Short mmCIF file of C-alpha atoms in Angstrom, two decimals:
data_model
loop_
_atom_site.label_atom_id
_atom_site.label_comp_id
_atom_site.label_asym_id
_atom_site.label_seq_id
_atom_site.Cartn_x
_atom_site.Cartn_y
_atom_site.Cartn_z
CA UNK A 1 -76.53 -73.78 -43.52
CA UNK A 2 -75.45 -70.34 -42.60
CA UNK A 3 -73.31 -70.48 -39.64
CA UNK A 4 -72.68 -67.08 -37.46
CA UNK A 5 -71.14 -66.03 -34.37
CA UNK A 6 -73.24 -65.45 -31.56
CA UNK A 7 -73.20 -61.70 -31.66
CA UNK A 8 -75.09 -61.74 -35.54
CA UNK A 9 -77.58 -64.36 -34.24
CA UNK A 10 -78.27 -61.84 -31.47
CA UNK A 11 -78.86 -58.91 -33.71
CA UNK A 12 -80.73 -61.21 -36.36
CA UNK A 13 -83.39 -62.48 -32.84
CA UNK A 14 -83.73 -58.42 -32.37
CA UNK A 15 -84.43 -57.37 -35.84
CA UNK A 16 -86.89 -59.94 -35.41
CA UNK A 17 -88.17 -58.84 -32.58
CA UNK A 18 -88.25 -55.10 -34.52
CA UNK A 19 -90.41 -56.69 -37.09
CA UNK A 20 -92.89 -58.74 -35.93
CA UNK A 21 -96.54 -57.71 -36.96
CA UNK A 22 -94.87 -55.60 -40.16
CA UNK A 23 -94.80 -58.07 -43.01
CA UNK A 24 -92.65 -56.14 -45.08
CA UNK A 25 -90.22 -55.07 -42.58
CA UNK A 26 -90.31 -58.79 -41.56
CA UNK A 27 -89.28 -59.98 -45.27
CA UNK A 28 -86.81 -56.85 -45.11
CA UNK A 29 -85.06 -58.83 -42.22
CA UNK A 30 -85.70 -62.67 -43.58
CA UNK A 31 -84.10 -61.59 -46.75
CA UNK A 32 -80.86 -59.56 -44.82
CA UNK A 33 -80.46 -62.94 -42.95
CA UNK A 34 -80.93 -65.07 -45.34
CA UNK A 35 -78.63 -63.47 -48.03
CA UNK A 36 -75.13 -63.18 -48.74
CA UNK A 37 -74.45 -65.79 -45.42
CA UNK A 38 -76.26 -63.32 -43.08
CA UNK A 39 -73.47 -60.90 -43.21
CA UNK A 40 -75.44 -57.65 -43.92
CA UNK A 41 -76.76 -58.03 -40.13
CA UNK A 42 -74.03 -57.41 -38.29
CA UNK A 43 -74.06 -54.45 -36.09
CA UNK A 44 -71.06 -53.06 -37.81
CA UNK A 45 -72.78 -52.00 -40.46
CA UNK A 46 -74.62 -48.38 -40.43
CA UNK A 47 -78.13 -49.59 -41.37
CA UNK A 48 -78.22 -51.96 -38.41
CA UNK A 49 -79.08 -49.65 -35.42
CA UNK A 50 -79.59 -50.73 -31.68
CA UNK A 51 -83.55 -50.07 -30.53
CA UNK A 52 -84.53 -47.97 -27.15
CA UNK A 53 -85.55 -51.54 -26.33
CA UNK A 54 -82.81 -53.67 -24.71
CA UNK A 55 -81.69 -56.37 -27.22
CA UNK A 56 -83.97 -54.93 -30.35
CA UNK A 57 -82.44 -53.99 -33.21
CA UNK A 58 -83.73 -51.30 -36.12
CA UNK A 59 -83.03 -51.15 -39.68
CA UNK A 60 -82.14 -47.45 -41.44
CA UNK A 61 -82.93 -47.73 -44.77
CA UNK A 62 -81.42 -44.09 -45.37
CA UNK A 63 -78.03 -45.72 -44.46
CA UNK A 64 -79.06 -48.82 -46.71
CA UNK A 65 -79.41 -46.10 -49.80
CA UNK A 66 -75.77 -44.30 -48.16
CA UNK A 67 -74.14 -46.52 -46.89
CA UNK A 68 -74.15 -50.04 -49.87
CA UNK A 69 -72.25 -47.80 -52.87
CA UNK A 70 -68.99 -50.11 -51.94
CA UNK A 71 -70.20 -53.39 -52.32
CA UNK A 72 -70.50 -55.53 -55.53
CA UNK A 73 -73.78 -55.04 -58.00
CA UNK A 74 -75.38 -57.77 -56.60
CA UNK A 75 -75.54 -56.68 -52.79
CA UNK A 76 -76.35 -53.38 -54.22
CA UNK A 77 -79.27 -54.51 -55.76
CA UNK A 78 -80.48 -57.11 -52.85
CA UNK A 79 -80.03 -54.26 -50.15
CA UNK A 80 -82.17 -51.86 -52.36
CA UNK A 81 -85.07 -54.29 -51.94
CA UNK A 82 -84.39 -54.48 -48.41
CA UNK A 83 -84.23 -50.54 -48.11
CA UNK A 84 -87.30 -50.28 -50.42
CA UNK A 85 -89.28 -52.95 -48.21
CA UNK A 86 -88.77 -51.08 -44.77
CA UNK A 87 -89.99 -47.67 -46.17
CA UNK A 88 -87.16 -46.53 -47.81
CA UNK A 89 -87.31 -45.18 -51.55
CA UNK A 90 -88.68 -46.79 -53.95
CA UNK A 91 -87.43 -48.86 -56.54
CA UNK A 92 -86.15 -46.78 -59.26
CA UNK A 93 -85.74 -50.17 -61.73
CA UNK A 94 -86.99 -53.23 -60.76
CA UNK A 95 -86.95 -55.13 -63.36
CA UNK A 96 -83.37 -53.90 -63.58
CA UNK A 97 -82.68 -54.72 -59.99
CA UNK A 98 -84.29 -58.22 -60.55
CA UNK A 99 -82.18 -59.09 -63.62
CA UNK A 100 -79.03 -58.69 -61.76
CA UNK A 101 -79.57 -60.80 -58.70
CA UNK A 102 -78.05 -64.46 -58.85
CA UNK A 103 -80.60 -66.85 -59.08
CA UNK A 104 -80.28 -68.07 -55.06
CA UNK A 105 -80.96 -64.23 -54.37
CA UNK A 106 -83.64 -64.00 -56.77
CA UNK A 107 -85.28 -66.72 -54.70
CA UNK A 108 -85.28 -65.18 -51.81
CA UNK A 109 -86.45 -61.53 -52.98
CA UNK A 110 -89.22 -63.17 -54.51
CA UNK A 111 -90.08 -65.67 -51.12
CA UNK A 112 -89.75 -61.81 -49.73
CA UNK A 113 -92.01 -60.00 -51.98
CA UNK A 114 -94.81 -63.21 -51.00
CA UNK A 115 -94.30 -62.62 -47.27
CA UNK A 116 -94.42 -58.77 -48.07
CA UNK A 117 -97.81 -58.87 -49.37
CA UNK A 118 -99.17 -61.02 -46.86
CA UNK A 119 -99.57 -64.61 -48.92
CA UNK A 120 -98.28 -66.68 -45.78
CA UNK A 121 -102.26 -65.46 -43.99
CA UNK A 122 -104.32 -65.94 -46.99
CA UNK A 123 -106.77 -67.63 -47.03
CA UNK A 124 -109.24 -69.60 -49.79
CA UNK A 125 -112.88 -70.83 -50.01
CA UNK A 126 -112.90 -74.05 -50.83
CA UNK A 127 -116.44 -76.67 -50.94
CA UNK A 128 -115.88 -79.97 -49.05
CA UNK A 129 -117.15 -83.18 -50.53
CA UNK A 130 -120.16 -82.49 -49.01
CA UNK A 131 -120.92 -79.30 -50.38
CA UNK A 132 -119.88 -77.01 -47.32
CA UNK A 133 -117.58 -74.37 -48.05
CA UNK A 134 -115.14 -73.83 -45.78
CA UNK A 135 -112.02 -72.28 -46.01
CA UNK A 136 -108.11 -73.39 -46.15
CA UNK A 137 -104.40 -71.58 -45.78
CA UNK A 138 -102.54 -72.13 -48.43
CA UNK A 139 -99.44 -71.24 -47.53
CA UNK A 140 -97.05 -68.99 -49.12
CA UNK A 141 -97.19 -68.15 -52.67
CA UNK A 142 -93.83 -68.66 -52.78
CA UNK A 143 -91.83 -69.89 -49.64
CA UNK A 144 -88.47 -69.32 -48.36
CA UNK A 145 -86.26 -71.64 -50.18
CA UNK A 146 -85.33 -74.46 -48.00
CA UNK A 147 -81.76 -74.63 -48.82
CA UNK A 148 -80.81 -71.80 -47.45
CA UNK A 149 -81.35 -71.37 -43.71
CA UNK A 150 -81.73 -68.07 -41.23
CA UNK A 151 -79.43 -66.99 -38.65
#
């Protein structure tokens, strides 16, 4: 369980807030909570910006692609997919970028990428015993893991 001071859960409820109706800049913020024990949502960090909108929050992927060269490979890498998700650049090596992530953030990119592309809405045609088609939601192609939870 990630545990965070108030503050972060504050930002991490605006982001949110930001998000909502964008599935990839909703994955872009699921994955920055989710990762690294949320601490890539703090306000203190450039790419975090405060919305027009009391209590929103904005993420700047420009100061994702800026701002990350200090951290370890591994945040580089998960941050790029955030930045990349949210209309940033694109991703110059994925498969590259991929390979290097630790298998707990490999989870969640890929739980991201699902969300991303919309699998959480799809839906299926499927024929009932009696013969009726009808249709069912699936659920996520591949959900956020369980063991790690959001701010």
């Amino acid at each position: 369980m990630i545990i965070m001071s108030e503050n972060v859960s504050v930002t991490v409820a605006g982001l949110r807030a930001w998000a909502r109706d964008s599935y990839a800049e909703e994955a872009a913020v699921e994955l920055l909570a989710r990762s690294f024990g949320g601490r890539f949502v703090s306000t203190g960090w450039p790419w975090v910006q405060p919305c027009d909108r009391s209590g929103w929050f904005w993420l700047n992927p420009d100061a994702i692609w800026t701002g990350a060269g200090a951290l370890s490979g591994g945040e580089r890498r998960l941050l790029n997919v955030v930045a990349a998700l949210i209309g940033g650049q694109p991703l110059t090596d994925l498969g590259g970028t991929l390979a290097g992530l630790d298998r707990q953030h490999l989870a969640l990119v890929l739980a991201a990428f699902a969300h991303a592309g919309g699998s959480h809405e799809h839906a299926q045609m499927i024929m009932t015993a009696d013969g009726q088609p009808s249709f069912e939601r699936p659920g996520s192609l591949i959900s956020w893991p369980a063991a790690v939870e959001a701010v």
